PDB file of C-alpha atoms in Angstrom:
ATOM      1  CA  UNK I   1     -32.954  20.835  18.019  1.00  0.00           C
ATOM      2  CA  UNK I   2     -31.788  16.835  17.101  1.00  0.00           C
ATOM      3  CA  UNK I   3     -34.863  14.978  17.761  1.00  0.00           C
ATOM      4  CA  UNK I   4     -35.104  12.967  20.692  1.00  0.00           C
ATOM      5  CA  UNK I   5     -34.753   8.679  20.847  1.00  0.00           C
ATOM      6  CA  UNK I   6     -37.873   7.302  22.684  1.00  0.00           C
ATOM      7  CA  UNK I   7     -36.717   5.345  26.113  1.00  0.00           C
ATOM      8  CA  UNK I   8     -38.682   2.328  26.443  1.00  0.00           C
ATOM      9  CA  UNK I   9     -39.655   2.641  30.252  1.00  0.00           C
ATOM     10  CA  UNK I  10     -40.240  -0.869  31.268  1.00  0.00           C
ATOM     11  CA  UNK I  11     -41.603  -1.548  34.743  1.00  0.00           C
ATOM     12  CA  UNK I  12     -41.763  -5.030  35.951  1.00  0.00           C
ATOM     13  CA  UNK I  13     -44.916  -7.177  36.301  1.00  0.00           C
ATOM     14  CA  UNK I  14     -45.291  -7.199  39.679  1.00  0.00           C
ATOM     15  CA  UNK I  15     -44.715  -3.060  40.612  1.00  0.00           C
ATOM     16  CA  UNK I  16     -46.576  -0.279  40.224  1.00  0.00           C
ATOM     17  CA  UNK I  17     -43.853   1.973  39.541  1.00  0.00           C
ATOM     18  CA  UNK I  18     -39.673   2.047  38.634  1.00  0.00           C
ATOM     19  CA  UNK I  19     -37.142   3.071  40.967  1.00  0.00           C
ATOM     20  CA  UNK I  20     -33.753   3.049  39.888  1.00  0.00           C
ATOM     21  CA  UNK I  21     -29.879   4.593  39.937  1.00  0.00           C
ATOM     22  CA  UNK I  22     -27.329   4.713  37.070  1.00  0.00           C
ATOM     23  CA  UNK I  23     -23.602   6.277  36.959  1.00  0.00           C
ATOM     24  CA  UNK I  24     -22.071   7.941  34.885  1.00  0.00           C
ATOM     25  CA  UNK I  25     -21.152   7.386  31.144  1.00  0.00           C
ATOM     26  CA  UNK I  26     -25.031   5.682  30.916  1.00  0.00           C
ATOM     27  CA  UNK I  27     -27.003   3.868  28.172  1.00  0.00           C
ATOM     28  CA  UNK I  28     -30.088   6.617  28.842  1.00  0.00           C
ATOM     29  CA  UNK I  29     -27.944   9.703  29.185  1.00  0.00           C
ATOM     30  CA  UNK I  30     -28.587  11.334  25.477  1.00  0.00           C
ATOM     31  CA  UNK I  31     -32.030  13.502  24.584  1.00  0.00           C
ATOM     32  CA  UNK I  32     -34.642  11.133  25.017  1.00  0.00           C
ATOM     33  CA  UNK I  33     -38.585  11.696  25.934  1.00  0.00           C
ATOM     34  CA  UNK I  34     -41.133   8.450  27.159  1.00  0.00           C
ATOM     35  CA  UNK I  35     -44.723   8.560  27.726  1.00  0.00           C
ATOM     36  CA  UNK I  36     -44.066   8.261  31.612  1.00  0.00           C
ATOM     37  CA  UNK I  37     -43.757   9.953  34.493  1.00  0.00           C
ATOM     38  CA  UNK I  38     -39.722  10.844  36.205  1.00  0.00           C
ATOM     39  CA  UNK I  39     -38.312  12.709  38.646  1.00  0.00           C
ATOM     40  CA  UNK I  40     -34.206  12.825  38.835  1.00  0.00           C
ATOM     41  CA  UNK I  41     -32.249  13.662  41.868  1.00  0.00           C
ATOM     42  CA  UNK I  42     -28.652  14.061  41.610  1.00  0.00           C
ATOM     43  CA  UNK I  43     -26.432  12.606  43.959  1.00  0.00           C
ATOM     44  CA  UNK I  44     -23.198  13.702  42.430  1.00  0.00           C
ATOM     45  CA  UNK I  45     -21.347  15.860  39.848  1.00  0.00           C
ATOM     46  CA  UNK I  46     -22.293  18.969  38.707  1.00  0.00           C
ATOM     47  CA  UNK I  47     -22.731  20.231  34.851  1.00  0.00           C
ATOM     48  CA  UNK I  48     -25.685  21.114  32.413  1.00  0.00           C
ATOM     49  CA  UNK I  49     -29.156  19.593  32.202  1.00  0.00           C
ATOM     50  CA  UNK I  50     -31.211  20.238  29.028  1.00  0.00           C
ATOM     51  CA  UNK I  51     -35.673  20.068  29.943  1.00  0.00           C
ATOM     52  CA  UNK I  52     -37.527  20.893  26.772  1.00  0.00           C
ATOM     53  CA  UNK I  53     -35.725  23.734  25.661  1.00  0.00           C
ATOM     54  CA  UNK I  54     -34.609  24.797  29.171  1.00  0.00           C
ATOM     55  CA  UNK I  55     -30.655  24.503  29.770  1.00  0.00           C
ATOM     56  CA  UNK I  56     -29.568  24.466  32.987  1.00  0.00           C
ATOM     57  CA  UNK I  57     -27.192  23.791  35.225  1.00  0.00           C
ATOM     58  CA  UNK I  58     -26.705  21.184  38.520  1.00  0.00           C
ATOM     59  CA  UNK I  59     -25.139  19.362  40.599  1.00  0.00           C
ATOM     60  CA  UNK I  60     -26.067  16.853  43.939  1.00  0.00           C
ATOM     61  CA  UNK I  61     -28.902  17.854  44.909  1.00  0.00           C
ATOM     62  CA  UNK I  62     -31.292  18.768  41.661  1.00  0.00           C
ATOM     63  CA  UNK I  63     -34.333  17.347  42.235  1.00  0.00           C
ATOM     64  CA  UNK I  64     -36.759  17.926  39.018  1.00  0.00           C
ATOM     65  CA  UNK I  65     -39.671  15.905  37.588  1.00  0.00           C
ATOM     66  CA  UNK I  66     -40.444  16.224  34.063  1.00  0.00           C
ATOM     67  CA  UNK I  67     -43.850  15.336  32.107  1.00  0.00           C
ATOM     68  CA  UNK I  68     -44.566  13.032  29.733  1.00  0.00           C
ATOM     69  CA  UNK I  69     -43.632  12.761  26.072  1.00  0.00           C
ATOM     70  CA  UNK I  70     -40.779  16.207  27.222  1.00  0.00           C
ATOM     71  CA  UNK I  71     -37.988  16.230  25.971  1.00  0.00           C
ATOM     72  CA  UNK I  72     -34.764  15.867  28.391  1.00  0.00           C
ATOM     73  CA  UNK I  73     -30.909  15.200  28.832  1.00  0.00           C
ATOM     74  CA  UNK I  74     -27.938  15.701  31.885  1.00  0.00           C
ATOM     75  CA  UNK I  75     -24.470  16.701  30.817  1.00  0.00           C
ATOM     76  CA  UNK I  76     -22.126  15.875  33.439  1.00  0.00           C
ATOM     77  CA  UNK I  77     -18.749  17.945  33.293  1.00  0.00           C
ATOM     78  CA  UNK I  78     -16.337  15.331  33.530  1.00  0.00           C
ATOM     79  CA  UNK I  79     -12.814  14.277  32.223  1.00  0.00           C
ATOM     80  CA  UNK I  80     -12.971  12.602  29.336  1.00  0.00           C
ATOM     81  CA  UNK I  81     -12.598   8.354  30.057  1.00  0.00           C
ATOM     82  CA  UNK I  82     -14.131   9.243  33.888  1.00  0.00           C
ATOM     83  CA  UNK I  83     -16.799   7.093  35.169  1.00  0.00           C
ATOM     84  CA  UNK I  84     -19.112   8.018  37.882  1.00  0.00           C
ATOM     85  CA  UNK I  85     -20.556   4.673  40.004  1.00  0.00           C
ATOM     86  CA  UNK I  86     -23.253   6.836  41.044  1.00  0.00           C
ATOM     87  CA  UNK I  87     -24.922   9.743  39.426  1.00  0.00           C
ATOM     88  CA  UNK I  88     -28.629   9.325  40.304  1.00  0.00           C
ATOM     89  CA  UNK I  89     -31.729   8.337  41.179  1.00  0.00           C
ATOM     90  CA  UNK I  90     -34.678   8.110  38.996  1.00  0.00           C
ATOM     91  CA  UNK I  91     -38.645   7.059  39.912  1.00  0.00           C
ATOM     92  CA  UNK I  92     -40.728   6.743  36.708  1.00  0.00           C
ATOM     93  CA  UNK I  93     -44.009   6.148  36.761  1.00  0.00           C
ATOM     94  CA  UNK I  94     -47.385   6.035  33.939  1.00  0.00           C
ATOM     95  CA  UNK I  95     -50.471   8.293  33.311  1.00  0.00           C
ATOM     96  CA  UNK I  96     -51.958   5.615  33.919  1.00  0.00           C
ATOM     97  CA  UNK I  97     -51.052   4.842  37.007  1.00  0.00           C
ATOM     98  CA  UNK I  98     -51.937   8.673  38.590  1.00  0.00           C
ATOM     99  CA  UNK I  99     -54.818   8.356  37.188  1.00  0.00           C
ATOM    100  CA  UNK I 100     -55.957   5.070  39.403  1.00  0.00           C
ATOM    101  CA  UNK I 101     -54.299   6.622  42.129  1.00  0.00           C
ATOM    102  CA  UNK I 102     -56.509   9.506  41.605  1.00  0.00           C
ATOM    103  CA  UNK I 103     -59.836   7.539  40.938  1.00  0.00           C
ATOM    104  CA  UNK I 104     -58.778   4.502  44.044  1.00  0.00           C
ATOM    105  CA  UNK I 105     -57.740   7.501  46.682  1.00  0.00           C
ATOM    106  CA  UNK I 106     -59.849  11.040  45.991  1.00  0.00           C
ATOM    107  CA  UNK I 107     -57.260  12.696  48.611  1.00  0.00           C
ATOM    108  CA  UNK I 108     -54.705  12.038  45.687  1.00  0.00           C
ATOM    109  CA  UNK I 109     -56.170  14.894  43.404  1.00  0.00           C
ATOM    110  CA  UNK I 110     -54.217  17.391  45.199  1.00  0.00           C
ATOM    111  CA  UNK I 111     -51.717  15.998  43.419  1.00  0.00           C
ATOM    112  CA  UNK I 112     -53.415  17.115  39.896  1.00  0.00           C
ATOM    113  CA  UNK I 113     -51.418  20.274  39.410  1.00  0.00           C
ATOM    114  CA  UNK I 114     -48.440  18.743  40.138  1.00  0.00           C
ATOM    115  CA  UNK I 115     -48.641  16.609  37.651  1.00  0.00           C
ATOM    116  CA  UNK I 116     -49.775  19.346  35.518  1.00  0.00           C
ATOM    117  CA  UNK I 117     -46.852  21.442  35.984  1.00  0.00           C
ATOM    118  CA  UNK I 118     -44.465  18.902  35.052  1.00  0.00           C
ATOM    119  CA  UNK I 119     -45.727  18.835  31.079  1.00  0.00           C
ATOM    120  CA  UNK I 120     -42.906  21.979  31.428  1.00  0.00           C
ATOM    121  CA  UNK I 121     -40.173  20.609  33.784  1.00  0.00           C
ATOM    122  CA  UNK I 122     -40.372  21.041  37.387  1.00  0.00           C
ATOM    123  CA  UNK I 123     -37.371  22.185  39.635  1.00  0.00           C
ATOM    124  CA  UNK I 124     -37.884  21.872  43.327  1.00  0.00           C
ATOM    125  CA  UNK I 125     -36.159  23.664  46.166  1.00  0.00           C
ATOM    126  CA  UNK I 126     -33.005  22.633  47.907  1.00  0.00           C
ATOM    127  CA  UNK I 127     -35.711  22.101  51.163  1.00  0.00           C
ATOM    128  CA  UNK I 128     -37.553  19.670  49.397  1.00  0.00           C
ATOM    129  CA  UNK I 129     -34.392  18.097  47.723  1.00  0.00           C
ATOM    130  CA  UNK I 130     -33.532  17.215  50.828  1.00  0.00           C
ATOM    131  CA  UNK I 131     -36.473  15.929  52.976  1.00  0.00           C
ATOM    132  CA  UNK I 132     -37.256  14.124  49.430  1.00  0.00           C
ATOM    133  CA  UNK I 133     -33.340  12.338  48.974  1.00  0.00           C
ATOM    134  CA  UNK I 134     -33.893   9.439  51.814  1.00  0.00           C
ATOM    135  CA  UNK I 135     -37.353   8.305  50.767  1.00  0.00           C
ATOM    136  CA  UNK I 136     -36.069   7.712  47.579  1.00  0.00           C
ATOM    137  CA  UNK I 137     -33.426   5.680  48.779  1.00  0.00           C
ATOM    138  CA  UNK I 138     -35.206   4.030  51.037  1.00  0.00           C
ATOM    139  CA  UNK I 139     -37.297   3.624  47.439  1.00  0.00           C
ATOM    140  CA  UNK I 140     -34.157   1.416  45.581  1.00  0.00           C
ATOM    141  CA  UNK I 141     -34.390  -1.156  48.380  1.00  0.00           C
ATOM    142  CA  UNK I 142     -38.475  -1.509  49.886  1.00  0.00           C
ATOM    143  CA  UNK I 143     -41.153  -4.168  49.424  1.00  0.00           C
ATOM    144  CA  UNK I 144     -44.893  -4.387  49.258  1.00  0.00           C
ATOM    145  CA  UNK I 145     -47.367  -2.221  51.090  1.00  0.00           C
ATOM    146  CA  UNK I 146     -44.280  -0.034  52.461  1.00  0.00           C
ATOM    147  CA  UNK I 147     -42.981   0.586  48.435  1.00  0.00           C
ATOM    148  CA  UNK I 148     -46.370   2.055  47.918  1.00  0.00           C
ATOM    149  CA  UNK I 149     -46.584   4.234  51.191  1.00  0.00           C
ATOM    150  CA  UNK I 150     -43.368   5.726  50.109  1.00  0.00           C
ATOM    151  CA  UNK I 151     -44.244   6.545  46.804  1.00  0.00           C
ATOM    152  CA  UNK I 152     -46.882   8.620  48.495  1.00  0.00           C
ATOM    153  CA  UNK I 153     -44.809  10.137  51.414  1.00  0.00           C
ATOM    154  CA  UNK I 154     -42.308  11.520  48.451  1.00  0.00           C
ATOM    155  CA  UNK I 155     -45.608  12.545  46.058  1.00  0.00           C
ATOM    156  CA  UNK I 156     -46.831  15.083  48.954  1.00  0.00           C
ATOM    157  CA  UNK I 157     -43.554  16.205  49.536  1.00  0.00           C
ATOM    158  CA  UNK I 158     -42.992  16.883  45.866  1.00  0.00           C
ATOM    159  CA  UNK I 159     -47.312  18.858  46.735  1.00  0.00           C
ATOM    160  CA  UNK I 160     -45.932  20.434  49.478  1.00  0.00           C
ATOM    161  CA  UNK I 161     -43.237  21.893  48.086  1.00  0.00           C
ATOM    162  CA  UNK I 162     -42.068  25.895  49.354  1.00  0.00           C
ATOM    163  CA  UNK I 163     -40.901  26.880  45.751  1.00  0.00           C
ATOM    164  CA  UNK I 164     -41.851  24.673  42.351  1.00  0.00           C
ATOM    165  CA  UNK I 165     -39.822  26.872  39.262  1.00  0.00           C
ATOM    166  CA  UNK I 166     -41.511  25.304  35.625  1.00  0.00           C
ATOM    167  CA  UNK I 167     -38.343  24.962  33.049  1.00  0.00           C
ATOM    168  CA  UNK I 168     -39.640  24.473  29.398  1.00  0.00           C
ATOM    169  CA  UNK I 169     -41.557  27.671  27.987  1.00  0.00           C
ATOM    170  CA  UNK I 170     -45.319  26.549  27.212  1.00  0.00           C
ATOM    171  CA  UNK I 171     -44.561  26.495  23.345  1.00  0.00           C
ATOM    172  CA  UNK I 172     -42.608  23.237  23.991  1.00  0.00           C
ATOM    173  CA  UNK I 173     -44.693  21.900  25.842  1.00  0.00           C
ATOM    174  CA  UNK I 174     -47.617  22.442  23.026  1.00  0.00           C
ATOM    175  CA  UNK I 175     -44.260  20.860  20.584  1.00  0.00           C
ATOM    176  CA  UNK I 176     -43.892  18.015  23.054  1.00  0.00           C
ATOM    177  CA  UNK I 177     -47.726  17.173  23.247  1.00  0.00           C
ATOM    178  CA  UNK I 178     -47.556  16.819  19.469  1.00  0.00           C
ATOM    179  CA  UNK I 179     -46.839  13.387  20.424  1.00  0.00           C
ATOM    180  CA  UNK I 180     -48.896  12.544  22.677  1.00  0.00           C
ATOM    181  CA  UNK I 181     -51.236  11.098  20.122  1.00  0.00           C
ATOM    182  CA  UNK I 182     -48.745   8.317  19.575  1.00  0.00           C
ATOM    183  CA  UNK I 183     -47.921   8.176  23.490  1.00  0.00           C
ATOM    184  CA  UNK I 184     -51.734   6.584  23.581  1.00  0.00           C
ATOM    185  CA  UNK I 185     -50.738   4.204  20.387  1.00  0.00           C
ATOM    186  CA  UNK I 186     -47.385   3.117  22.759  1.00  0.00           C
ATOM    187  CA  UNK I 187     -49.569   2.740  26.321  1.00  0.00           C
ATOM    188  CA  UNK I 188     -51.727   0.878  23.941  1.00  0.00           C
ATOM    189  CA  UNK I 189     -49.395  -1.469  23.253  1.00  0.00           C
ATOM    190  CA  UNK I 190     -47.843  -2.160  26.633  1.00  0.00           C
ATOM    191  CA  UNK I 191     -51.495  -2.295  27.819  1.00  0.00           C
ATOM    192  CA  UNK I 192     -52.312  -5.137  25.159  1.00  0.00           C
ATOM    193  CA  UNK I 193     -48.837  -7.336  24.127  1.00  0.00           C
ATOM    194  CA  UNK I 194     -51.216 -10.220  24.742  1.00  0.00           C
ATOM    195  CA  UNK I 195     -53.366  -9.511  21.811  1.00  0.00           C
ATOM    196  CA  UNK I 196     -54.265  -9.206  18.223  1.00  0.00           C
ATOM    197  CA  UNK I 197     -51.992  -6.025  17.599  1.00  0.00           C
ATOM    198  CA  UNK I 198     -52.103  -4.260  13.709  1.00  0.00           C
ATOM    199  CA  UNK I 199     -50.769  -1.242  13.014  1.00  0.00           C
ATOM    200  CA  UNK I 200     -53.701  -0.283  11.012  1.00  0.00           C
ATOM    201  CA  UNK I 201     -55.549  -0.500  14.258  1.00  0.00           C
ATOM    202  CA  UNK I 202     -53.817   1.308  16.214  1.00  0.00           C
ATOM    203  CA  UNK I 203     -53.262   4.536  12.758  1.00  0.00           C
ATOM    204  CA  UNK I 204     -56.867   5.002  13.599  1.00  0.00           C
ATOM    205  CA  UNK I 205     -55.897   5.022  17.440  1.00  0.00           C
ATOM    206  CA  UNK I 206     -54.031   8.071  16.621  1.00  0.00           C
ATOM    207  CA  UNK I 207     -55.975   9.289  13.722  1.00  0.00           C
ATOM    208  CA  UNK I 208     -53.746   9.119  11.358  1.00  0.00           C
ATOM    209  CA  UNK I 209     -52.975   7.410   8.050  1.00  0.00           C
ATOM    210  CA  UNK I 210     -51.333   3.974   7.822  1.00  0.00           C
ATOM    211  CA  UNK I 211     -48.258   5.559   6.403  1.00  0.00           C
ATOM    212  CA  UNK I 212     -48.386   8.147   8.667  1.00  0.00           C
ATOM    213  CA  UNK I 213     -48.670   6.554  11.722  1.00  0.00           C
ATOM    214  CA  UNK I 214     -45.346   4.226   9.880  1.00  0.00           C
ATOM    215  CA  UNK I 215     -43.465   6.910   9.420  1.00  0.00           C
ATOM    216  CA  UNK I 216     -44.226   9.122  12.680  1.00  0.00           C
ATOM    217  CA  UNK I 217     -43.387   5.113  14.441  1.00  0.00           C
ATOM    218  CA  UNK I 218     -40.215   4.550  13.128  1.00  0.00           C
ATOM    219  CA  UNK I 219     -39.102   7.902  13.672  1.00  0.00           C
ATOM    220  CA  UNK I 220     -39.513   8.429  17.707  1.00  0.00           C
ATOM    221  CA  UNK I 221     -38.449   4.047  17.938  1.00  0.00           C
ATOM    222  CA  UNK I 222     -36.129   3.958  16.145  1.00  0.00           C
ATOM    223  CA  UNK I 223     -37.721   0.484  14.690  1.00  0.00           C
ATOM    224  CA  UNK I 224     -40.642  -0.771  12.659  1.00  0.00           C
ATOM    225  CA  UNK I 225     -43.893  -1.538  14.082  1.00  0.00           C
ATOM    226  CA  UNK I 226     -43.784  -4.704  14.527  1.00  0.00           C
ATOM    227  CA  UNK I 227     -40.160  -5.153  15.718  1.00  0.00           C
ATOM    228  CA  UNK I 228     -40.867  -2.167  18.704  1.00  0.00           C
ATOM    229  CA  UNK I 229     -43.769  -5.227  19.209  1.00  0.00           C
ATOM    230  CA  UNK I 230     -41.798  -8.455  19.545  1.00  0.00           C
ATOM    231  CA  UNK I 231     -39.269  -6.979  21.587  1.00  0.00           C
ATOM    232  CA  UNK I 232     -41.703  -6.017  24.485  1.00  0.00           C
ATOM    233  CA  UNK I 233     -43.051  -9.292  23.879  1.00  0.00           C
ATOM    234  CA  UNK I 234     -39.552 -10.978  24.213  1.00  0.00           C
ATOM    235  CA  UNK I 235     -38.969  -8.496  27.694  1.00  0.00           C
ATOM    236  CA  UNK I 236     -42.026  -9.774  28.953  1.00  0.00           C
ATOM    237  CA  UNK I 237     -41.160 -13.039  28.071  1.00  0.00           C
ATOM    238  CA  UNK I 238     -37.731 -12.634  29.930  1.00  0.00           C
ATOM    239  CA  UNK I 239     -39.544 -11.997  32.700  1.00  0.00           C
ATOM    240  CA  UNK I 240     -42.061 -15.032  32.783  1.00  0.00           C
ATOM    241  CA  UNK I 241     -38.863 -16.895  32.378  1.00  0.00           C
ATOM    242  CA  UNK I 242     -37.504 -15.924  35.641  1.00  0.00           C
ATOM    243  CA  UNK I 243     -40.516 -15.752  37.979  1.00  0.00           C
ATOM    244  CA  UNK I 244     -41.774 -18.593  37.680  1.00  0.00           C
ATOM    245  CA  UNK I 245     -42.021 -22.433  35.696  1.00  0.00           C
ATOM    246  CA  UNK I 246     -44.620 -22.513  33.037  1.00  0.00           C
ATOM    247  CA  UNK I 247     -43.266 -24.086  29.845  1.00  0.00           C
ATOM    248  CA  UNK I 248     -42.213 -22.562  27.111  1.00  0.00           C
ATOM    249  CA  UNK I 249     -44.647 -23.191  25.258  1.00  0.00           C
ATOM    250  CA  UNK I 250     -46.996 -21.576  27.481  1.00  0.00           C
ATOM    251  CA  UNK I 251     -44.939 -18.191  27.951  1.00  0.00           C
ATOM    252  CA  UNK I 252     -44.508 -17.966  24.267  1.00  0.00           C
ATOM    253  CA  UNK I 253     -48.304 -17.527  24.414  1.00  0.00           C
ATOM    254  CA  UNK I 254     -48.371 -15.464  27.281  1.00  0.00           C
ATOM    255  CA  UNK I 255     -46.677 -12.828  26.193  1.00  0.00           C
ATOM    256  CA  UNK I 256     -48.283 -12.387  22.441  1.00  0.00           C
ATOM    257  CA  UNK I 257     -46.997 -14.664  20.056  1.00  0.00           C
ATOM    258  CA  UNK I 258     -48.951 -17.256  18.001  1.00  0.00           C
ATOM    259  CA  UNK I 259     -46.795 -20.034  17.263  1.00  0.00           C
ATOM    260  CA  UNK I 260     -43.789 -21.221  19.347  1.00  0.00           C
ATOM    261  CA  UNK I 261     -41.237 -21.196  17.011  1.00  0.00           C
ATOM    262  CA  UNK I 262     -41.554 -17.548  15.471  1.00  0.00           C
ATOM    263  CA  UNK I 263     -41.071 -17.324  19.934  1.00  0.00           C
ATOM    264  CA  UNK I 264     -37.998 -19.082  19.656  1.00  0.00           C
ATOM    265  CA  UNK I 265     -36.882 -16.859  16.404  1.00  0.00           C
ATOM    266  CA  UNK I 266     -37.597 -13.583  17.872  1.00  0.00           C
ATOM    267  CA  UNK I 267     -35.918 -14.287  21.364  1.00  0.00           C
ATOM    268  CA  UNK I 268     -32.689 -16.106  19.608  1.00  0.00           C
ATOM    269  CA  UNK I 269     -32.482 -12.572  17.606  1.00  0.00           C
ATOM    270  CA  UNK I 270     -33.083 -10.139  20.240  1.00  0.00           C
ATOM    271  CA  UNK I 271     -30.857 -11.857  23.151  1.00  0.00           C
ATOM    272  CA  UNK I 272     -28.890 -14.745  21.238  1.00  0.00           C
ATOM    273  CA  UNK I 273     -30.373 -17.569  23.215  1.00  0.00           C
ATOM    274  CA  UNK I 274     -33.358 -19.650  23.106  1.00  0.00           C
ATOM    275  CA  UNK I 275     -35.714 -18.688  25.974  1.00  0.00           C
ATOM    276  CA  UNK I 276     -34.531 -22.525  27.424  1.00  0.00           C
ATOM    277  CA  UNK I 277     -30.591 -21.599  27.621  1.00  0.00           C
ATOM    278  CA  UNK I 278     -32.106 -18.156  28.997  1.00  0.00           C
ATOM    279  CA  UNK I 279     -33.995 -19.754  31.859  1.00  0.00           C
ATOM    280  CA  UNK I 280     -30.746 -22.426  32.810  1.00  0.00           C
ATOM    281  CA  UNK I 281     -27.998 -19.250  32.620  1.00  0.00           C
ATOM    282  CA  UNK I 282     -30.276 -17.852  34.563  1.00  0.00           C
ATOM    283  CA  UNK I 283     -30.878 -20.342  37.095  1.00  0.00           C
ATOM    284  CA  UNK I 284     -27.153 -20.866  36.755  1.00  0.00           C
ATOM    285  CA  UNK I 285     -26.448 -17.364  37.798  1.00  0.00           C
ATOM    286  CA  UNK I 286     -28.951 -17.885  40.745  1.00  0.00           C
ATOM    287  CA  UNK I 287     -27.566 -20.498  42.129  1.00  0.00           C
ATOM    288  CA  UNK I 288     -23.420 -18.744  41.798  1.00  0.00           C
ATOM    289  CA  UNK I 289     -25.135 -16.702  44.419  1.00  0.00           C
ATOM    290  CA  UNK I 290     -25.663 -20.071  46.347  1.00  0.00           C
ATOM    291  CA  UNK I 291     -22.769 -20.967  46.529  1.00  0.00           C
ATOM    292  CA  UNK I 292     -20.901 -17.565  47.197  1.00  0.00           C
ATOM    293  CA  UNK I 293     -23.679 -17.733  50.657  1.00  0.00           C
ATOM    294  CA  UNK I 294     -22.004 -21.157  51.861  1.00  0.00           C
ATOM    295  CA  UNK I 295     -18.762 -20.357  51.479  1.00  0.00           C
ATOM    296  CA  UNK I 296     -18.886 -17.836  53.188  1.00  0.00           C
ATOM    297  CA  UNK I 297     -20.905 -19.344  56.272  1.00  0.00           C
ATOM    298  CA  UNK I 298     -18.471 -22.701  56.188  1.00  0.00           C
ATOM    299  CA  UNK I 299     -15.438 -19.780  56.611  1.00  0.00           C
ATOM    300  CA  UNK I 300     -16.916 -18.573  59.346  1.00  0.00           C
ATOM    301  CA  UNK I 301     -17.761 -22.084  60.712  1.00  0.00           C
ATOM    302  CA  UNK I 302     -14.245 -22.202  60.462  1.00  0.00           C
ATOM    303  CA  UNK I 303     -12.821 -20.021  61.994  1.00  0.00           C
ATOM    304  CA  UNK I 304     -15.396 -20.225  65.255  1.00  0.00           C
ATOM    305  CA  UNK I 305     -14.248 -23.469  65.565  1.00  0.00           C
ATOM    306  CA  UNK I 306     -10.511 -22.737  65.522  1.00  0.00           C
ATOM    307  CA  UNK I 307      -8.237 -23.392  68.375  1.00  0.00           C
ATOM    308  CA  UNK I 308      -7.938 -19.915  70.534  1.00  0.00           C
ATOM    309  CA  UNK I 309      -4.267 -20.060  71.028  1.00  0.00           C
ATOM    310  CA  UNK I 310      -3.712 -20.333  67.698  1.00  0.00           C
ATOM    311  CA  UNK I 311      -5.762 -16.905  67.275  1.00  0.00           C
ATOM    312  CA  UNK I 312      -3.761 -15.169  69.726  1.00  0.00           C
ATOM    313  CA  UNK I 313      -0.231 -15.975  68.452  1.00  0.00           C
ATOM    314  CA  UNK I 314       1.315 -13.259  67.421  1.00  0.00           C
ATOM    315  CA  UNK I 315       2.293 -14.343  63.798  1.00  0.00           C
ATOM    316  CA  UNK I 316      -1.758 -14.990  63.525  1.00  0.00           C
ATOM    317  CA  UNK I 317      -3.013 -12.281  65.766  1.00  0.00           C
ATOM    318  CA  UNK I 318      -4.334  -9.739  62.634  1.00  0.00           C
ATOM    319  CA  UNK I 319      -6.266 -13.125  61.705  1.00  0.00           C
ATOM    320  CA  UNK I 320      -8.217 -13.472  64.941  1.00  0.00           C
ATOM    321  CA  UNK I 321     -11.846 -13.076  65.289  1.00  0.00           C
ATOM    322  CA  UNK I 322     -13.588 -10.578  65.506  1.00  0.00           C
ATOM    323  CA  UNK I 323     -14.416 -10.842  70.152  1.00  0.00           C
ATOM    324  CA  UNK I 324     -11.583 -13.577  70.308  1.00  0.00           C
TER     325      UNK I 324
END
């Protein structure tokens, strides 16, 4: 079987987990893995799915929970060149997040068995999919405490499922756990981006020699250690540039770079522009939304002040505002 790619899951700084949707084809639709749990709900198309050494068929309503580092992929059966605007919903959350949930709320220990089974992948029955679907949809736009409460309610639905089918064989699950030491290193990097990160220290954490760790790291991430760290730091910088008005120098040091010139060079290499240009263009993008709202408001004002007799004229009847 071909070697899976590593997907870098980026969770916003002001959120505990990631919920999103995408169509087909899409960049993440490939044989891949990541250290996070993933809940996957198909809303359109049929096809074949692959979880570890399991191969099965899927259709709308197909609901699967995949555990950390377990390779997976969903391939839709669509005509060549055809695109699907919205194929599935995805929720991703880290092992550390669930550990902290269980520590903070002992009642969440009920989910431990579910999480253990997810290391082989779990397919859920139709009734559970129907119950989970509206919660999943609501999570796409939920904010604040409601977002957290929806997550816990969804988790409760999964725990109480009448039928859970394990997908990958125990052997497949064990082979995927060979990446566990590397996933610990990846998790450590994500939590310590602002610190000095040395490949030798991460190799020690993974219990490997530097050369063995370097080869394994490149094989699983598709890039050298330093490039991977810089990529994560640049993505963190982008979030900071969008979130507040901190000076470029402050952003540089807060995301882990130790000098501004290197930060600017790495940012330009990754994004094709300087940090200040990135921030300016994003502000321009935000202002365009305000302009669109103002234009719609002005258009509504013009319609509301139009003389009534014009709206009733036969030639203009189709243009009459609602209620006239």
